[in-house]
Short mmCIF file of C-alpha atoms (C1' of nucleotides) in Angstrom, two decimals:
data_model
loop_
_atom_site.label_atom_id
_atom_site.label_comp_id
_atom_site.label_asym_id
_atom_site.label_seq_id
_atom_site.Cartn_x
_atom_site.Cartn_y
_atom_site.Cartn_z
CA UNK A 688 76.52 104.73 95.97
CA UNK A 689 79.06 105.87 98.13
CA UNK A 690 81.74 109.15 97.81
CA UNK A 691 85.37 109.25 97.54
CA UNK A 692 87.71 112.20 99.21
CA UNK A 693 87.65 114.20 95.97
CA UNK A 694 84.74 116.02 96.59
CA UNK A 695 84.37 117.24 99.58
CA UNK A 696 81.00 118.24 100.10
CA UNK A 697 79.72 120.75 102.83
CA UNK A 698 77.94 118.04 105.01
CA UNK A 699 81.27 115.81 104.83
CA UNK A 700 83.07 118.63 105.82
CA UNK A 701 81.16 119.22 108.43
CA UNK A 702 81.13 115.96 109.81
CA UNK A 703 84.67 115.29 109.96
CA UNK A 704 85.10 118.24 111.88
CA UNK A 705 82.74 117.24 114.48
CA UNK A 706 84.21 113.71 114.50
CA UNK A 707 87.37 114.94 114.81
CA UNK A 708 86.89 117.19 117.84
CA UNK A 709 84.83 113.87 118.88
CA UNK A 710 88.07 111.65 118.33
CA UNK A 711 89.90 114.49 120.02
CA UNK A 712 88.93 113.53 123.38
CA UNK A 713 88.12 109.77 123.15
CA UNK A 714 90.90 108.79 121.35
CA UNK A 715 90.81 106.73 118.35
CA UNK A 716 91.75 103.27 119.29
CA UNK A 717 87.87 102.41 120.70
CA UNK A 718 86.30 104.06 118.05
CA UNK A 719 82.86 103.10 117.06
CA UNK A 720 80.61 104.33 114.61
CA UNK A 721 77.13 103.87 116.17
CA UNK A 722 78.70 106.02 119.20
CA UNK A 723 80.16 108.61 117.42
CA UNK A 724 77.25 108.82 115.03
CA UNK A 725 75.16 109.48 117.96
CA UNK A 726 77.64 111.95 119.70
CA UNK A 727 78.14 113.69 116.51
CA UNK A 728 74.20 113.83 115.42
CA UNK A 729 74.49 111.38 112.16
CA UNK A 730 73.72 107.65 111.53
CA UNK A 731 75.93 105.04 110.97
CA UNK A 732 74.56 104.75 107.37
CA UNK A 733 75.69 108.05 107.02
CA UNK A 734 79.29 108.33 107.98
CA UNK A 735 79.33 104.89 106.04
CA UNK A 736 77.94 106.93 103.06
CA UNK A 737 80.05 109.42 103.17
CA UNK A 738 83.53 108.47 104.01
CA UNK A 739 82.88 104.80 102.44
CA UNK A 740 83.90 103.00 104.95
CA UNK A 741 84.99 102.89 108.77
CA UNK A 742 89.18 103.40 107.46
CA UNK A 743 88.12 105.82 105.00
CA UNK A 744 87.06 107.74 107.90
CA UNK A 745 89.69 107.10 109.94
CA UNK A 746 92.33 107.84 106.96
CA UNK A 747 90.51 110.97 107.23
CA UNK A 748 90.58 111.84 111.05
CA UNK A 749 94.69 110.92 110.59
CA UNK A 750 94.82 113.36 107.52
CA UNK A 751 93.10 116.20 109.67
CA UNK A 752 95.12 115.45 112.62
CA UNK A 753 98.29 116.05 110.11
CA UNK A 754 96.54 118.95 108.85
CA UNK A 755 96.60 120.94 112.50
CA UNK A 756 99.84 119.75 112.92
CA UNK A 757 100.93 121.28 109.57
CA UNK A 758 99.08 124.25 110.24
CA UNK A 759 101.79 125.08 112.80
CA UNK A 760 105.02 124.00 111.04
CA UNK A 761 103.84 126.50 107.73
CA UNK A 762 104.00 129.29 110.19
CA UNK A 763 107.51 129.21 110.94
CA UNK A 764 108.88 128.38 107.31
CA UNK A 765 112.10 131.15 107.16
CA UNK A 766 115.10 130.20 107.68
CA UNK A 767 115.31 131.80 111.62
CA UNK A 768 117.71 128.79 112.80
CA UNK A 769 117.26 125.68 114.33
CA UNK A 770 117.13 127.09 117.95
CA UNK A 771 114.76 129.62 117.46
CA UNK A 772 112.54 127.52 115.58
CA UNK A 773 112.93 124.39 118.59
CA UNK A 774 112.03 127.15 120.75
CA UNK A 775 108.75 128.01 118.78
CA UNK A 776 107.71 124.09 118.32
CA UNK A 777 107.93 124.01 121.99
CA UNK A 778 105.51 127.02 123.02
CA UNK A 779 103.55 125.32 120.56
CA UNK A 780 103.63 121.93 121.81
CA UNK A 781 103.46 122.94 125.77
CA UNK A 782 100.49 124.94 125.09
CA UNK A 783 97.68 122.91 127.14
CA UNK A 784 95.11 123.08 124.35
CA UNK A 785 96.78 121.30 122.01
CA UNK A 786 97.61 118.43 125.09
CA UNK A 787 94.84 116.52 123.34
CA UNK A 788 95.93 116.66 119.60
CA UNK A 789 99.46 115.47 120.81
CA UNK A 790 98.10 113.10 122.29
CA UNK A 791 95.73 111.61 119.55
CA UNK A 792 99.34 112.18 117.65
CA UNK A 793 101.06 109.38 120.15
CA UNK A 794 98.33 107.20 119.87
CA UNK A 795 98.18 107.09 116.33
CA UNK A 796 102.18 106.90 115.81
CA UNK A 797 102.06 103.64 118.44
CA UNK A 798 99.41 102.23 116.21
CA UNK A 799 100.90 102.88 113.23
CA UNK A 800 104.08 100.89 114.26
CA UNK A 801 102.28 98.19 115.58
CA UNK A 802 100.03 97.74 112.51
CA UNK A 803 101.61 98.94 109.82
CA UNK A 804 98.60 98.07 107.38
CA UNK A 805 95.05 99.57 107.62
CA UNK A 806 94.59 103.28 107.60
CA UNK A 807 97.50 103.79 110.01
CA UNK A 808 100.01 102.75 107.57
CA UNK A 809 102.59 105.06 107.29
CA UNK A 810 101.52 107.94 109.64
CA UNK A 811 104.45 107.59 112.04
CA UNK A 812 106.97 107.80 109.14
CA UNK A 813 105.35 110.89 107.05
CA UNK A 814 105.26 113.02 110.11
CA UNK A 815 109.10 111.87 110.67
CA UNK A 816 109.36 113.69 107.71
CA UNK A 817 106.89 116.31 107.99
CA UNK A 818 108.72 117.90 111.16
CA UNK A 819 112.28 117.01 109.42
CA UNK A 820 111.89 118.87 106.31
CA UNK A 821 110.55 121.83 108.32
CA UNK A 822 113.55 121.82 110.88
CA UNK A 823 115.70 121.32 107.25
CA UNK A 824 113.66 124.85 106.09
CA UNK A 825 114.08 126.66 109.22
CA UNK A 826 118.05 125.76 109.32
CA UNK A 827 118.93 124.79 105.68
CA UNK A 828 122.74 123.66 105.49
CA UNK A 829 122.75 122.02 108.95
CA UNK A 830 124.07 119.02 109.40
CA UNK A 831 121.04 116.27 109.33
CA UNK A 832 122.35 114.91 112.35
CA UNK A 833 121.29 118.22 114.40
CA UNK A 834 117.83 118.38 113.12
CA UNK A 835 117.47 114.75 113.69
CA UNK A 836 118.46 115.89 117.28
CA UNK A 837 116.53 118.65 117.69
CA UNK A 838 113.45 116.84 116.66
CA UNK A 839 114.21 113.78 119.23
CA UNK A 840 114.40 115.91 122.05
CA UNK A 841 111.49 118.65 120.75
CA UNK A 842 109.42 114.32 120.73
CA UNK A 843 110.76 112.84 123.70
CA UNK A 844 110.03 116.23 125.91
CA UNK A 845 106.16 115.60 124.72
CA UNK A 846 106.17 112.16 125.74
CA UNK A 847 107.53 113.53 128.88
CA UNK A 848 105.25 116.35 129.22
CA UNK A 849 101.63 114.31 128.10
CA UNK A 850 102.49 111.64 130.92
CA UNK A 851 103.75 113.55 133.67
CA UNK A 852 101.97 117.37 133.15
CA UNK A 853 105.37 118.42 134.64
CA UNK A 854 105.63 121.68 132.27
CA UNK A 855 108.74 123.03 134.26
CA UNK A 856 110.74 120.17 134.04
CA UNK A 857 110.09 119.45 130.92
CA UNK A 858 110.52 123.09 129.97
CA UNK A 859 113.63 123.75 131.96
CA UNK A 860 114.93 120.09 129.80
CA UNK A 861 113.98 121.62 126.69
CA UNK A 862 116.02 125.00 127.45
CA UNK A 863 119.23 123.52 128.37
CA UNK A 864 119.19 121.79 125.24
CA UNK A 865 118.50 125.26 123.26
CA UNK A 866 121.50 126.31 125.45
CA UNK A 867 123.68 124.09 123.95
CA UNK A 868 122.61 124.91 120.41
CA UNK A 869 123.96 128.11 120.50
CA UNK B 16 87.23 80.03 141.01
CA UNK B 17 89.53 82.32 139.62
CA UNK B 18 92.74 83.26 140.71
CA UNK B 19 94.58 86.66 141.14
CA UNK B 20 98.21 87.31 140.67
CA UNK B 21 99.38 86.21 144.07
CA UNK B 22 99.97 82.37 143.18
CA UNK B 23 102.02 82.61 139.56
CA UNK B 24 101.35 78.57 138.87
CA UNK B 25 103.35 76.55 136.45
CA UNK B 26 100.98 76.96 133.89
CA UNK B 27 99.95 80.45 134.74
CA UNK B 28 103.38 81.77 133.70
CA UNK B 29 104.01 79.36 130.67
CA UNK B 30 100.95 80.64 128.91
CA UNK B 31 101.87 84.21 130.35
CA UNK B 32 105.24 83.76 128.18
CA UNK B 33 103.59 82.56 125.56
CA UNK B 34 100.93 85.29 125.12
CA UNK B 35 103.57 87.90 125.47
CA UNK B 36 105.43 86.41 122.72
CA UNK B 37 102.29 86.39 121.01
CA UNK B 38 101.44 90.38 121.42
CA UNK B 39 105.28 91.25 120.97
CA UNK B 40 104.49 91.21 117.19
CA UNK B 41 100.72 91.32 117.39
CA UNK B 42 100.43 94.43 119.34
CA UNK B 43 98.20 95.00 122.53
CA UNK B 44 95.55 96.53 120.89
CA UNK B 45 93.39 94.34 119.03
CA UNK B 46 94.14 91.76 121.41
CA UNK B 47 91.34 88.91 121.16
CA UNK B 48 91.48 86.05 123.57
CA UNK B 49 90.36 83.36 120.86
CA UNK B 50 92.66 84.13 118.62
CA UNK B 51 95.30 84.44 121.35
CA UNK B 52 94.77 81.19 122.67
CA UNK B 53 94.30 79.30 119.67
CA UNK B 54 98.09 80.62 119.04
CA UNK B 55 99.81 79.51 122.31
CA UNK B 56 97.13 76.44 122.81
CA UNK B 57 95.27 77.08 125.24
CA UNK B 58 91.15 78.40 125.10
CA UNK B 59 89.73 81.26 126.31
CA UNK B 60 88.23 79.48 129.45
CA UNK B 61 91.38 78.57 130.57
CA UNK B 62 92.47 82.11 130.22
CA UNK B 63 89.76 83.72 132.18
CA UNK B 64 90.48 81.03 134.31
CA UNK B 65 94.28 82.03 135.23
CA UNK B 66 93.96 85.70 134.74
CA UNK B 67 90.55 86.47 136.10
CA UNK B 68 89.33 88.58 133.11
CA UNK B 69 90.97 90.11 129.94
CA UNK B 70 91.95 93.41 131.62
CA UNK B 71 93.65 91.22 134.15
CA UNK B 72 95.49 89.57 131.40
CA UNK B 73 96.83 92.77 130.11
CA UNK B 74 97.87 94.23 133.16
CA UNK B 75 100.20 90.87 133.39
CA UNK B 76 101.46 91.52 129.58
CA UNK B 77 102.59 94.88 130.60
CA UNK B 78 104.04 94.52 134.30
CA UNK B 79 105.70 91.55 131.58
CA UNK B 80 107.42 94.00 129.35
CA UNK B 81 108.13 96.43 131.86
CA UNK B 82 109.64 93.88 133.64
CA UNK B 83 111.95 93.16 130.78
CA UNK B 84 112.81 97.20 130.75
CA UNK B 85 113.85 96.44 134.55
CA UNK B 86 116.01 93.88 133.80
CA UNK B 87 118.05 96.01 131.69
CA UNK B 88 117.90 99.23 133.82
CA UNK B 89 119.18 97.25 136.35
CA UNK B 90 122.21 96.27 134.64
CA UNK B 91 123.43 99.76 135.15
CA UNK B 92 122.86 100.75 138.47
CA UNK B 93 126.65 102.42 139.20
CA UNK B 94 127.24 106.13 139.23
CA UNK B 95 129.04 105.45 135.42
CA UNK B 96 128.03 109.22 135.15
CA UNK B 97 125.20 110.42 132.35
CA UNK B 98 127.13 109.87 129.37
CA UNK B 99 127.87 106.71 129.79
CA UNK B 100 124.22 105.52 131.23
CA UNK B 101 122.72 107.11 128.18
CA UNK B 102 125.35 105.35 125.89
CA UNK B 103 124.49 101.88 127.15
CA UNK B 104 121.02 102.66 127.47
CA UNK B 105 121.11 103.60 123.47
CA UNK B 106 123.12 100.52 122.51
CA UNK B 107 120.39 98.22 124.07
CA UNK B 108 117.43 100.48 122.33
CA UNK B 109 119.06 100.48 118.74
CA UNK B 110 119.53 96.52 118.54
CA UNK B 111 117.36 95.08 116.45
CA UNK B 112 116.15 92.06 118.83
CA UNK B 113 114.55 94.69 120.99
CA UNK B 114 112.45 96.70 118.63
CA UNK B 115 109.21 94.38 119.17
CA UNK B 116 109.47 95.38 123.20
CA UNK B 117 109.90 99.21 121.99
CA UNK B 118 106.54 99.30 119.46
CA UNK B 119 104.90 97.89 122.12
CA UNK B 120 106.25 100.24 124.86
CA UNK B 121 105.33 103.07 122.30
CA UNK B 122 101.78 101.25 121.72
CA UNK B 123 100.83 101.06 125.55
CA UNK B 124 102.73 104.82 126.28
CA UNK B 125 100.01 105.85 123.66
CA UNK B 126 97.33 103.78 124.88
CA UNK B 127 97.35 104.78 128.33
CA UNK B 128 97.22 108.58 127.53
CA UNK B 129 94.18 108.32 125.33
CA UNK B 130 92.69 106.00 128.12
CA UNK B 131 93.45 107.01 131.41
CA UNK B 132 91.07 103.89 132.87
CA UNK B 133 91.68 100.14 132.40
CA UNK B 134 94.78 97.89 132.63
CA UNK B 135 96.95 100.97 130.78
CA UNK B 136 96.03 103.28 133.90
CA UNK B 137 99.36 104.70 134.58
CA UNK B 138 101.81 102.94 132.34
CA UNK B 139 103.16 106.44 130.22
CA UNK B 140 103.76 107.33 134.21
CA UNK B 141 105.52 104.16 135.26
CA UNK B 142 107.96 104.16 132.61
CA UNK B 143 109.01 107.81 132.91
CA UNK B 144 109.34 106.95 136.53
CA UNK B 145 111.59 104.29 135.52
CA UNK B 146 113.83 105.51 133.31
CA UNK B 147 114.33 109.31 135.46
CA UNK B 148 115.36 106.98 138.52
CA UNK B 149 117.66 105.12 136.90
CA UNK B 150 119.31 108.04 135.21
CA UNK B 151 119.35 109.64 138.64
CA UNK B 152 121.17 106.81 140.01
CA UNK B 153 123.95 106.72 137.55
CA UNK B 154 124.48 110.19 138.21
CA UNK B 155 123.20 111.41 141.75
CA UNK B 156 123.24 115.07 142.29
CA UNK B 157 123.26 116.14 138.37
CA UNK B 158 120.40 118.62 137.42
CA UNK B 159 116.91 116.96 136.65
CA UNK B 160 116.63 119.10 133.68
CA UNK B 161 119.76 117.52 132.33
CA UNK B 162 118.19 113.55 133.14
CA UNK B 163 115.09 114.94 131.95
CA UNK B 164 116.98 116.24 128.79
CA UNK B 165 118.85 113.24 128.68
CA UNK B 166 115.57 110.57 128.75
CA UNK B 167 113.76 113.13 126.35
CA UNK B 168 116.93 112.52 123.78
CA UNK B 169 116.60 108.77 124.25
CA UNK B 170 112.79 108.47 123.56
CA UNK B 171 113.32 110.43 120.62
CA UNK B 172 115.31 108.80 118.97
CA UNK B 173 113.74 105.70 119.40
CA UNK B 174 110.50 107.00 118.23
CA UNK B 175 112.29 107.75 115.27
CA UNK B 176 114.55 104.54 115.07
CA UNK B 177 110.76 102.73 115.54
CA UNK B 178 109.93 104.94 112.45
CA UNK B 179 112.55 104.72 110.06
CA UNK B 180 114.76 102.63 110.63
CA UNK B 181 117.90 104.68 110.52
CA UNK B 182 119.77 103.62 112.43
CA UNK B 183 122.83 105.84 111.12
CA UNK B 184 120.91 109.05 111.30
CA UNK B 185 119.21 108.66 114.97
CA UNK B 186 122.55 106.92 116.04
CA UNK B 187 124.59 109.96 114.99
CA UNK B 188 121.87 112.34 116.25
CA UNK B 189 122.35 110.74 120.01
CA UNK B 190 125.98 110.45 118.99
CA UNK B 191 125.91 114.49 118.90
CA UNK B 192 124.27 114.61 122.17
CA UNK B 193 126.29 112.37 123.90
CA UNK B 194 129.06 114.77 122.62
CA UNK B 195 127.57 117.73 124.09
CA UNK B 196 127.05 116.35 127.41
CA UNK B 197 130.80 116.02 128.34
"C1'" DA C 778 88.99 55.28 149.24
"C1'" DA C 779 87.70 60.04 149.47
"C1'" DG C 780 87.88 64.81 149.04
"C1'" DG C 781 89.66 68.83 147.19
"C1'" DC C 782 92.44 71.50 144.15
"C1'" DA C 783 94.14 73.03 139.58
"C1'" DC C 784 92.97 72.90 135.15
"C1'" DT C 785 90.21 72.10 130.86
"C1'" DG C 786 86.42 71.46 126.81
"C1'" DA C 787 82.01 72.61 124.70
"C1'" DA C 788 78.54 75.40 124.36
"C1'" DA C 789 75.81 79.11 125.15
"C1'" DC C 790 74.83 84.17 126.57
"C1'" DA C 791 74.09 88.85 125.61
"C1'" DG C 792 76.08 92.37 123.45
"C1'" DT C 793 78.69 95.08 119.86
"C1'" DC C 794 80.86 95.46 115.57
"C1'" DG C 795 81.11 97.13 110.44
"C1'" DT C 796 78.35 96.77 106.72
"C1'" DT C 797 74.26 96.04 103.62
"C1'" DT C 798 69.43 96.20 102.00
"C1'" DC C 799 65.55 98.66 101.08
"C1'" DA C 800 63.13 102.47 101.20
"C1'" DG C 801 62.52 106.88 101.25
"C1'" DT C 802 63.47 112.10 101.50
"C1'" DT C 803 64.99 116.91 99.77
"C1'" DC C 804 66.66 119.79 96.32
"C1'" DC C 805 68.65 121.25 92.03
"C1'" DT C 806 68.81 120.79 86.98
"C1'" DT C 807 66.84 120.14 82.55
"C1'" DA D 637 56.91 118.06 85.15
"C1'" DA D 638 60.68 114.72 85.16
"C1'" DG D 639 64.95 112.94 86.54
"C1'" DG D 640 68.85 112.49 89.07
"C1'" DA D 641 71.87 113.51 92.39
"C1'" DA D 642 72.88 113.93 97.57
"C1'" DC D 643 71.54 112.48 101.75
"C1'" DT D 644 68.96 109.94 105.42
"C1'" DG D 645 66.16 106.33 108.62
"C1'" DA D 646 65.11 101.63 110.10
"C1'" DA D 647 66.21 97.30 110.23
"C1'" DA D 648 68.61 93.40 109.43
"C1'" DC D 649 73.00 90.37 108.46
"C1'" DG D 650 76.77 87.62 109.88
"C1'" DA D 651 80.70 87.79 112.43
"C1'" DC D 652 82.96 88.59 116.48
"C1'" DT D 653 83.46 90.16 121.50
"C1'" DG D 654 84.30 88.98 126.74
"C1'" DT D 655 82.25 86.15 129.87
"C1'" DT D 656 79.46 82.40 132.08
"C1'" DT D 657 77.42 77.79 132.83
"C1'" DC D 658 77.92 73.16 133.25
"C1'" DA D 659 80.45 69.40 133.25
"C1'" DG D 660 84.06 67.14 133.56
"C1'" DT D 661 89.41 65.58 133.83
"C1'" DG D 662 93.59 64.26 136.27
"C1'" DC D 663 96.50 64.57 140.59
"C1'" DC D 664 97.87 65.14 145.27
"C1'" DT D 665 96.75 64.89 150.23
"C1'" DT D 666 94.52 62.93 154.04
#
DNA sequence: AAGGCACTGAAACAGTCGTTTCAGTTCCTT
DNA sequence: AAGGAACTGAAACGACTGTTTCAGTGCCTT
């Protein structure tokens, strides 16, 4: 009757991706299946078809989300130091067309926090780690502390920068800290 | 037949306490006013009543806990220097008591990115606001890049405090930074 | 005593929600 | 040709949403 994520047929595929870039810009929180259905040209019955239920699809959207995000931390996997690598996650993260996946990121890390069963369970935690053990890759050795640094002030900067826009400040922040890494 | 903010009645501000308690561990976003006044005894009617509409409600529950931020920003208001603001500010973020106020914080920062409109307008904004001016009080005529750096540190680590629960790791992380700064 | 103000209960309103039921398609395999 | 997947449309189900309507309580002031 309905379809697990094992096999993930083309239409599914297909699908997600659209409700993804849907989710990208209306955020996750008000989601709604008749809406996006329409936005994304598919039926309720459909989505509820294919993804088995409303969570299943948003367990989905989170795992995509994670999937861009991982996208980025594979690319810088040597071990080129913690300041160069701070310095790469920022370009990355400052870049205005990825405002929007950052921000789907904050939403679902609040959510996650606040309600930590559902389909959000766990997704502020595993990216914890997700951006740790890269930072640990990129600088193995280090001590934990450091990366544990790097990565608050790499978070707190985008907090900064998704509420105010303010990319110099923000920036400027961001390289005193890379200052004082070296 | 309704009343705004301008007259905070007895009961107005007793069930205003008591809903906040309520969302403190509930979270703001699935919110239901049945539910929420079945809790803290009261009805929906009454609610709508006091508060004019839901939205109107929630913009109370967060001038609330931003009010509660105030009160402890407040409590540091002498040039102490950086260091020592961001010390403080730390040893009132890591206690336990105060983690409900921060996954809510991080719940409404969130919120009001995704949904620029509503009761969250502004919040992520507000907050930033908040925290840069008090940092620039403790320590007129530093850099802005270094509050900036400092606040970025801060909310860092207690996104990953809110995460993890290590409290060693993110203490030692801001420990490190703290370290740096003099 | 009378009027008005602050508050409250019960019930209904119109709408949306996720999900299910039933009934088909289309297409590929045997 | 037959059967079974994969997918889809239309409509309904029951539950829930914020809000409104109507009808009251007490209580304080004049």
């Amino acid at each position: 009757m309905t379809q697990d994520s094992a096999s993930p047929s083309a239409r599914r595929t297909e699908l997600l991706e659209a409700a993804y870039r849907y989710v990208l810009d209306r955020g996750l929180t008000d989601l709604s299946l008749r809406p996006l259905a329409a936005a994304i040209g598919s039926s309720p019955r459909v989505l509820l078809f294919l993804f088995g239920s409303k969570d299943g699809l948003i367990r989905e959207l989170l795992a995509r989300a994670r999937a861009d995000e991982l996208v980025l931390l594979d690319r810088l996997d040597g071990p080129v130091g913690l300041a160069a690598a701070a310095e790469r996650l920022w370009a990355w993260a400052a870049a205005p067309e990825h405002r929007p996946l950052l921000r789907l990121w904050v939403e679902a890390y609040g959510r996650s926090l606040v309600e930590p069963d559902g389909p959000w369970a766990g997704f502020a935690k595993a990216t914890v780690d997700d951006w740790l053990g890269v930072l640990a890759a990129c600088d193995p050795g280090a001590d934990p502390a450091r990366r544990t640094l790097v990565l608050a002030v790499l978070r707190g900067a985008i907090l900064d920068l998704l509420a105010t826009g303010d990319t110099a400040r923000t920036g400027s922040a961001l390289r005193l800290h890379l200052d004082q890494l070296r």
